[in-house]
Short mmCIF file of C-alpha atoms in Angstrom, two decimals:
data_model
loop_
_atom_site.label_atom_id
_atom_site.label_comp_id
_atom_site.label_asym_id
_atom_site.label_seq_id
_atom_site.Cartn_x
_atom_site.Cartn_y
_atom_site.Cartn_z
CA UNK O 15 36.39 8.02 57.88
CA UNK O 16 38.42 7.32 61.12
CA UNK O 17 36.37 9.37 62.79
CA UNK O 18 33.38 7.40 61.94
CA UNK O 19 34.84 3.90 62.51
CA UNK O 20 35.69 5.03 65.74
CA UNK O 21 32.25 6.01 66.51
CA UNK O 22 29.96 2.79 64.92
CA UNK O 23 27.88 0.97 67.29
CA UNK O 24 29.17 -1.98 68.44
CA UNK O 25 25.74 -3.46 68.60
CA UNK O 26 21.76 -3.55 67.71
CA UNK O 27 18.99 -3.67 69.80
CA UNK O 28 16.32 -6.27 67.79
CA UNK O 29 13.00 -5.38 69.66
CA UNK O 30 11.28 -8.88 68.38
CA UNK O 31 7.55 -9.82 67.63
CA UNK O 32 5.75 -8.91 70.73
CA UNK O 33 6.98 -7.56 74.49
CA UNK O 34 3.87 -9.99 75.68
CA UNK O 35 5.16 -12.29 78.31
CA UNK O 36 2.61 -14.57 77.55
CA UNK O 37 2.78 -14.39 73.78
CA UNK O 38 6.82 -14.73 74.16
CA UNK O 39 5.96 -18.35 75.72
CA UNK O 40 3.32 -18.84 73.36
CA UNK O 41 5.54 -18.16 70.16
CA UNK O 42 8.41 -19.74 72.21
CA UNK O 43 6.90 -23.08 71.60
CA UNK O 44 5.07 -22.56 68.52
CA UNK O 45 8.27 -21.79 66.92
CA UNK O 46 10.77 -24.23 68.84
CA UNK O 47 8.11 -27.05 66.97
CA UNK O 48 7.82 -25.48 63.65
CA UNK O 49 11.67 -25.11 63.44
CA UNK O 50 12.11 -28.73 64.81
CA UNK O 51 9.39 -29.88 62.02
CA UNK O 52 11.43 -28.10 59.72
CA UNK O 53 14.81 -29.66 60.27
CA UNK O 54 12.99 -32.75 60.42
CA UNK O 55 11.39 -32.83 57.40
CA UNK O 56 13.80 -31.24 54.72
CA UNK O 57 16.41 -33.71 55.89
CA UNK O 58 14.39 -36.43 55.56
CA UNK O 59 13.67 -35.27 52.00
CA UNK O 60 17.50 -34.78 51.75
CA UNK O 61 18.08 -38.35 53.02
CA UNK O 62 15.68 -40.05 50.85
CA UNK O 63 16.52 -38.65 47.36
CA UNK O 64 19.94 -39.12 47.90
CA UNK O 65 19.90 -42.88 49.19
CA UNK O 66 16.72 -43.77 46.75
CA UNK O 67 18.64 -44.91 43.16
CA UNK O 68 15.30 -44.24 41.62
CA UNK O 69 15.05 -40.51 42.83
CA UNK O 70 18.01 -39.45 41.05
CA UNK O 71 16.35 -37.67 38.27
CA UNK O 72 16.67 -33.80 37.68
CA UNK O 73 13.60 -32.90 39.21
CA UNK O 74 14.32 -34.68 42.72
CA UNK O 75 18.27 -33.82 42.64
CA UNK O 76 16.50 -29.92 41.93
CA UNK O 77 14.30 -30.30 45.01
CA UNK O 78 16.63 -32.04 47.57
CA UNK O 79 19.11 -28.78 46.76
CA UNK O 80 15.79 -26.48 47.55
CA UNK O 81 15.21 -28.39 50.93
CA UNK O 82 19.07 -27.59 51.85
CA UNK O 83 18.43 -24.04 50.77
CA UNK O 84 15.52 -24.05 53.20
CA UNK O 85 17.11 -25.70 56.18
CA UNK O 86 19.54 -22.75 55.71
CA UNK O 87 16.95 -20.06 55.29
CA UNK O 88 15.13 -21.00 58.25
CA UNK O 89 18.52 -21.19 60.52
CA UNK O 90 19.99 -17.98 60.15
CA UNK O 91 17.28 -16.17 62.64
CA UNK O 92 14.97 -18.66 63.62
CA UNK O 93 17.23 -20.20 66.81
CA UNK O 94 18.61 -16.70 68.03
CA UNK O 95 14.53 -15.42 67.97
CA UNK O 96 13.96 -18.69 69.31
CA UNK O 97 16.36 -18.22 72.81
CA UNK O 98 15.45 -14.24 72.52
CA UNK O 99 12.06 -14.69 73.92
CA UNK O 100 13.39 -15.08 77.18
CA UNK O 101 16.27 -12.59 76.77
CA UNK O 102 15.73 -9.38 79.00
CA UNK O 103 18.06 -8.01 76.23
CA UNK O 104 17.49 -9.00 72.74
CA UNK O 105 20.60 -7.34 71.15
CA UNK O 106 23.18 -8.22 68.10
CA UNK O 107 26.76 -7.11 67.49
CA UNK O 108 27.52 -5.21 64.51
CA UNK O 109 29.12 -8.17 62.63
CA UNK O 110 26.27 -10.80 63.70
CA UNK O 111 23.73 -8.24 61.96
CA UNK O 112 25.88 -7.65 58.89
CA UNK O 113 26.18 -11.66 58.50
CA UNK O 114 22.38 -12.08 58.74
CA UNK O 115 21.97 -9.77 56.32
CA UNK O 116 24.44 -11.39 53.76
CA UNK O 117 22.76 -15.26 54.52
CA UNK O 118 19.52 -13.56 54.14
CA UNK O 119 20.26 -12.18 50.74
CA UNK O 120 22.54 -15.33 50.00
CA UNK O 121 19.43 -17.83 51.08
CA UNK O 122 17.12 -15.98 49.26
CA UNK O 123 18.73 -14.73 46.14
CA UNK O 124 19.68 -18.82 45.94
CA UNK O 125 16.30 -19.49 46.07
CA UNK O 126 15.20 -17.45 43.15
CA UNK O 127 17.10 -18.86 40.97
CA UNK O 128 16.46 -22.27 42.40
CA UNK O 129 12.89 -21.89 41.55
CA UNK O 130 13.76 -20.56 38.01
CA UNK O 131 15.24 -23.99 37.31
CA UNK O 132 12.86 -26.21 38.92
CA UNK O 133 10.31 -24.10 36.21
CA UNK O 134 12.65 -24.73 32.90
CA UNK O 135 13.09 -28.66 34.22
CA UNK O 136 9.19 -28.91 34.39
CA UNK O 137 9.24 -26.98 31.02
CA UNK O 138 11.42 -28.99 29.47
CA UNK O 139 9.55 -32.47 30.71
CA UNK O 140 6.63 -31.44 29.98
CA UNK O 141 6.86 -29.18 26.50
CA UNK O 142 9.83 -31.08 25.34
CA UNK O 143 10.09 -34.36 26.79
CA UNK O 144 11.52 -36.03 23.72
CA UNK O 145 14.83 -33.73 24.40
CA UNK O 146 14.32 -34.08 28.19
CA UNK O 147 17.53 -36.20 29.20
CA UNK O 148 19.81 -34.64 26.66
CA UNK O 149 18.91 -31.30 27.61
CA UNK O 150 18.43 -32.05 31.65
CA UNK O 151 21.95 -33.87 32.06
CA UNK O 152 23.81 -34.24 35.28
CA UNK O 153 26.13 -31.14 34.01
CA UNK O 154 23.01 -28.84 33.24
CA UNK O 155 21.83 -29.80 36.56
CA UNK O 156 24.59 -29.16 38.79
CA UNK O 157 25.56 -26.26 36.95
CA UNK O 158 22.36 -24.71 37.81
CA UNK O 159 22.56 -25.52 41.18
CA UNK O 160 26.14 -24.15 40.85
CA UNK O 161 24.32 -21.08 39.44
CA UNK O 162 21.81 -20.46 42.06
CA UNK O 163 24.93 -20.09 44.53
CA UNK O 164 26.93 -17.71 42.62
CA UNK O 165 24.31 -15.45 41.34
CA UNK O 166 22.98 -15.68 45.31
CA UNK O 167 26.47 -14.63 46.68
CA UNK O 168 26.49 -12.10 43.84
CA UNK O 169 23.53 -10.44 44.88
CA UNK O 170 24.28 -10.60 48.84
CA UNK O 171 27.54 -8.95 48.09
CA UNK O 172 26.30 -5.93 45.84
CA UNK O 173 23.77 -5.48 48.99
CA UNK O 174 26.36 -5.15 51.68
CA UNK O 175 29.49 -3.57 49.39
CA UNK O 176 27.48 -0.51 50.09
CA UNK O 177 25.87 -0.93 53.71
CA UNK O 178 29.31 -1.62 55.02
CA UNK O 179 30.76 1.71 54.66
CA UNK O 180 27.84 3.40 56.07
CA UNK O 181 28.19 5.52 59.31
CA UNK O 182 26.49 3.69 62.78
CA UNK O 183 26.99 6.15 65.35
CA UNK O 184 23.72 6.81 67.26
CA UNK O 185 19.92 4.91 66.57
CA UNK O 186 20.80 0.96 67.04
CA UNK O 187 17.10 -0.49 67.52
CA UNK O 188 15.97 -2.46 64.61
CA UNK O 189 12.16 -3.12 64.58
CA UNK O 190 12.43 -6.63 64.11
CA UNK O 191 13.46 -10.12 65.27
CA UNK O 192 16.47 -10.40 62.49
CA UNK O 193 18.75 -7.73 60.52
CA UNK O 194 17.66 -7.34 57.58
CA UNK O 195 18.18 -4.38 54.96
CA UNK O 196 14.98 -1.77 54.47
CA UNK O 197 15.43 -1.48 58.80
CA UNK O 198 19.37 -1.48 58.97
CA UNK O 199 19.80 1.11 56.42
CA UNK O 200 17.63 3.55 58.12
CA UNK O 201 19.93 4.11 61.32
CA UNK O 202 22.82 5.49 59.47
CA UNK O 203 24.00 8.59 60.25
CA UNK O 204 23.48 9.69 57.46
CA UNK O 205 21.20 10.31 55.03
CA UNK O 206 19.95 7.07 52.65
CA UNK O 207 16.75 7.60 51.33
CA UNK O 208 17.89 8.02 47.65
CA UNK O 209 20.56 5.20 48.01
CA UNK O 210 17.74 2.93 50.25
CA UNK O 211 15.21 3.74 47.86
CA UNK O 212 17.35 1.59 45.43
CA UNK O 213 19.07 -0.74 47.30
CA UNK O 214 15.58 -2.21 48.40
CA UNK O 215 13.73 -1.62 46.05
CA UNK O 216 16.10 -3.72 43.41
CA UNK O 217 15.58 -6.93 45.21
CA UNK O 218 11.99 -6.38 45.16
CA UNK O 219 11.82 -5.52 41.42
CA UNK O 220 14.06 -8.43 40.88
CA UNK O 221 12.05 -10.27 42.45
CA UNK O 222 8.87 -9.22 40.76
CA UNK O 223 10.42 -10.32 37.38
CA UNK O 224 11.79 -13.63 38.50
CA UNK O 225 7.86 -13.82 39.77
CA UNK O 226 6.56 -12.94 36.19
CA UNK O 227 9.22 -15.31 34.35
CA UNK O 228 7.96 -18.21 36.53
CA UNK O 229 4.09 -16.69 36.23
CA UNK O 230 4.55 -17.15 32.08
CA UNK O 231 6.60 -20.73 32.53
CA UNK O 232 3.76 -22.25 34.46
CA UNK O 233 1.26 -20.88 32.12
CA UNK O 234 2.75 -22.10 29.18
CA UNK O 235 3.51 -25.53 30.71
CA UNK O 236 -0.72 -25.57 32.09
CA UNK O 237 -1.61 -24.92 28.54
CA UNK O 238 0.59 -27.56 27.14
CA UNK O 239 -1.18 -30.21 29.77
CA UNK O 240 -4.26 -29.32 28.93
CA UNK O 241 -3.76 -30.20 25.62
CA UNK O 242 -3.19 -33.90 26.77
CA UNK O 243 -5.91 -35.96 28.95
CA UNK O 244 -3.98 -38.75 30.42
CA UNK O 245 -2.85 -39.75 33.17
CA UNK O 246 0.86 -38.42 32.84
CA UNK O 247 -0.74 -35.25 31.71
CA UNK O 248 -2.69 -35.42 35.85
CA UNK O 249 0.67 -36.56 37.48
CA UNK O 250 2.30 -33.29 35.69
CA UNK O 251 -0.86 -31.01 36.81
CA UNK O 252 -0.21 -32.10 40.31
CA UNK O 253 3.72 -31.37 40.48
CA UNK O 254 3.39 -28.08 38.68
CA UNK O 255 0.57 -27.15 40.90
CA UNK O 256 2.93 -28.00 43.69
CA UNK O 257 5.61 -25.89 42.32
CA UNK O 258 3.82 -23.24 41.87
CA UNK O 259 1.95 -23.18 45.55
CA UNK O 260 6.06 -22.88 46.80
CA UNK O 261 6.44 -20.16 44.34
CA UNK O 262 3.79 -18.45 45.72
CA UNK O 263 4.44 -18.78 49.38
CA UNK O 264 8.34 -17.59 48.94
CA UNK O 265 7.58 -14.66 46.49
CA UNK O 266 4.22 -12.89 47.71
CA UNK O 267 6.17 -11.89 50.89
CA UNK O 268 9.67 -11.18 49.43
CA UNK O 269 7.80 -8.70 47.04
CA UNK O 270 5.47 -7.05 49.93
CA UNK O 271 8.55 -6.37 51.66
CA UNK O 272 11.18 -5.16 49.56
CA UNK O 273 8.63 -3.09 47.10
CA UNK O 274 7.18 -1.22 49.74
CA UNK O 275 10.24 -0.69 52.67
CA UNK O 276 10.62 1.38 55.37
CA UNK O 277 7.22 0.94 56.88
CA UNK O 278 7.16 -0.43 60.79
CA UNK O 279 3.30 -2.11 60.26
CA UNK O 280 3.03 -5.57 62.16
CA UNK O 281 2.00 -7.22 58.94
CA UNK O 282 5.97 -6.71 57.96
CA UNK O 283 7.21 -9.12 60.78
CA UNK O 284 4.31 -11.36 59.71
CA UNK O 285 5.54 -11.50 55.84
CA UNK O 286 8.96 -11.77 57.79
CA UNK O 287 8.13 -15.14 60.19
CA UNK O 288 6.45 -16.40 56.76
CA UNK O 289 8.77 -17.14 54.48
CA UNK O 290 11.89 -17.45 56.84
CA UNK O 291 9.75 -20.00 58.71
CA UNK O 292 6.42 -21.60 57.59
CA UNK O 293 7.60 -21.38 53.89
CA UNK O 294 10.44 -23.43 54.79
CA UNK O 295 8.09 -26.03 57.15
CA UNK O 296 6.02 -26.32 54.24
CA UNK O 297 7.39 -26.90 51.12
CA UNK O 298 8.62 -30.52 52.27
CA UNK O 299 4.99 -31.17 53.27
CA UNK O 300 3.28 -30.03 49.91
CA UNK O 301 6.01 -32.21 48.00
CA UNK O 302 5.90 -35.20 50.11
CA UNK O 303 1.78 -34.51 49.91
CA UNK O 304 1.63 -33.96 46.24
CA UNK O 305 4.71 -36.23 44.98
CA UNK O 306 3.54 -40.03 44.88
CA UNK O 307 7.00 -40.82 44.08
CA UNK O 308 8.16 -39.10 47.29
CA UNK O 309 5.52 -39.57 49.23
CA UNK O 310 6.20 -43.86 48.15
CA UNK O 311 9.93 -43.28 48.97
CA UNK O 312 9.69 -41.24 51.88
CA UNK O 313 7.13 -44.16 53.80
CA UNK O 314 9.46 -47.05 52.45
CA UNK O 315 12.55 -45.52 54.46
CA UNK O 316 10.49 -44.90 57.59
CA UNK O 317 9.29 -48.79 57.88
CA UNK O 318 12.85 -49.54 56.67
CA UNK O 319 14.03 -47.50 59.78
CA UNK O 320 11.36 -48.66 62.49
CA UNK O 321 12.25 -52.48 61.40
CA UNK O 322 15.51 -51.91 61.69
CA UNK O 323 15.91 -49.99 64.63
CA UNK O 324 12.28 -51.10 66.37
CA UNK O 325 12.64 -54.55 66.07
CA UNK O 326 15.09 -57.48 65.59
CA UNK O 327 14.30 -59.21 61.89
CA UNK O 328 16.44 -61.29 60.11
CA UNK O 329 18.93 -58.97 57.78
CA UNK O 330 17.68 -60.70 55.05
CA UNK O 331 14.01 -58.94 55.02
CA UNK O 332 15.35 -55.32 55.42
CA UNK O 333 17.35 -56.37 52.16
CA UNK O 334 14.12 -57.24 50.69
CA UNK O 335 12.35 -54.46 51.50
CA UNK O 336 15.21 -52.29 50.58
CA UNK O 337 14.62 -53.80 46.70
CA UNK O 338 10.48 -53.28 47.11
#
């Protein structure tokens, strides 16, 4: 075991998206805006369900949790790619790789079961809405948020308890712009196909069930608004619809990836810049675009700002439009 300490590379080679010089520039800015959008927009969902009295229901405190979850998802890769593409020498040491492999699996196992409770709050509001705020209580709600992080860090550790003791002595180039499991695992030095078979493929079949639960939950909750024609029954259509369009985005990739590993095709790092970076850019949009709640609370702050900070009013009207 000395032996192989001794001998573990000290770093990784990430060889990126593209060696284009042109394309580098091109993705250079494409992704310096999307990331900036990003940042932008979850923490002005942040911002507005927490200082909107109104937005403090379970479904909002659910989704202002999901956009911290995604300002995290898309940091952990997206600024080192970001200042890579005009690196001569896009490399990693050994620790950086391991910790973007445990916030990867952290982020994303999070997620999951983020998603899983944003389904059962729908459920609940829309199936059983008589029990709604007894069952959906502040203490259900941050203990599933509470959840989400422990069964996230849960599932990050049982990934890395066994990468960690793996001999690194020789191959260090990982064929992608982040660390993340199904390449890492192949340049041991020894061999892993039996124990990467099932290290990767158990996130993806986890993730195919946590698919299927949501799949079902949706279904049942469609069925139950088609059973009412209103106009609370339309307002429900149109958040579950949104829900499920996030659910989508996030899991179609995560289950591409992790069910089939070990393959170096180009449509990998395109499931890969997905849902570490668009998914994250848009879920804010599709909730600020389908949410007339948000969408009312997120253009009431933005006047509030611009009179505040564009022009001098009395303090009196920002008061007033404070209580609109």
């Amino acid at each position: 075991m000395e032996r192989l300490n001794s001998s573990r590379v000290s770093e990784f080679v990430l060889l990126g998206l593209t060696d284009s010089p042109e394309l580098q520039i091109f993705f250079f800015v494409t992704f310096s805006i999307f990331y900036l959008m990003t940042m932008l927009g979850n923490c002005l969902i942040l911002f507005t369900v927490l200082s909107t009295s109104h937005l403090h229901a379970p479904m909002f405190f659910l989704l202002s949790n999901l956009s911290l979850i995604d300002i995290c998802l898309s940091s952990f890769a997206t600024p080192k790619m970001i200042m890579d593409f005009f690196a001569h020498h896009k490399t990693i040491s050994f620790e950086g790789c391991i910790s973007q492999i445990f916030l990867l699996h952290l982020f994303t196992g999070t997620e999951i079961v983020l998603l899983i409770s944003m389904s059962f709050d729908r459920y609940i509001a829309i199936c059983k809405p008589l029990y709604y705020t007894t069952i959906m209580s502040q203490k259900v709600c941050v203990g599933l948020v509470v959840t989400s992080w422990m069964v996230g860090f849960l599932h990050t550790m049982s990934q890395l308890v066994f990468i960690l003791f793996l001999p690194f002595c020789g191959p260090n180039v990982v064929d992608s712009f982040y660390c993340d499991l199904p390449l890492v695992i192949q340049l041991a030095c020894i061999d892993t196909y039996v124990l990467g078979i099932f290290m990767v493929s158990s996130s993806g079949v986890i993730a195919i069930i946590s698919f299927l639960l949501l799949l079902i939950s949706y279904i049942v909750v469609l069925v139950t608004i088609r059973d009412h024609s209103s106009i609370g029954s339309s307002k429900a259509l149109s958040t579950c619809t949104s829900h499920f369009i996030v659910v989508l985005m996030f899991f179609v990739p995560c289950i591409f990836i992790y069910v089939w590993p070990f393959t170096n095709f180009l449509v990998d790092k395109i499931l890969s810049v997905f849902y570490t970076i668009f998914t994250p850019f848009l879920n804010p949009l599709i909730y600020t675009l389908r949410n007339q709640e948000v969408r009312t609370a997120v253009k009431k702050k933005i006047s509030i700002q611009y009179f505040t900070f564009g022009k001098t009013v009395p303090h009196y009207t920002v008061n007033v439009l404070e209580r609109s």
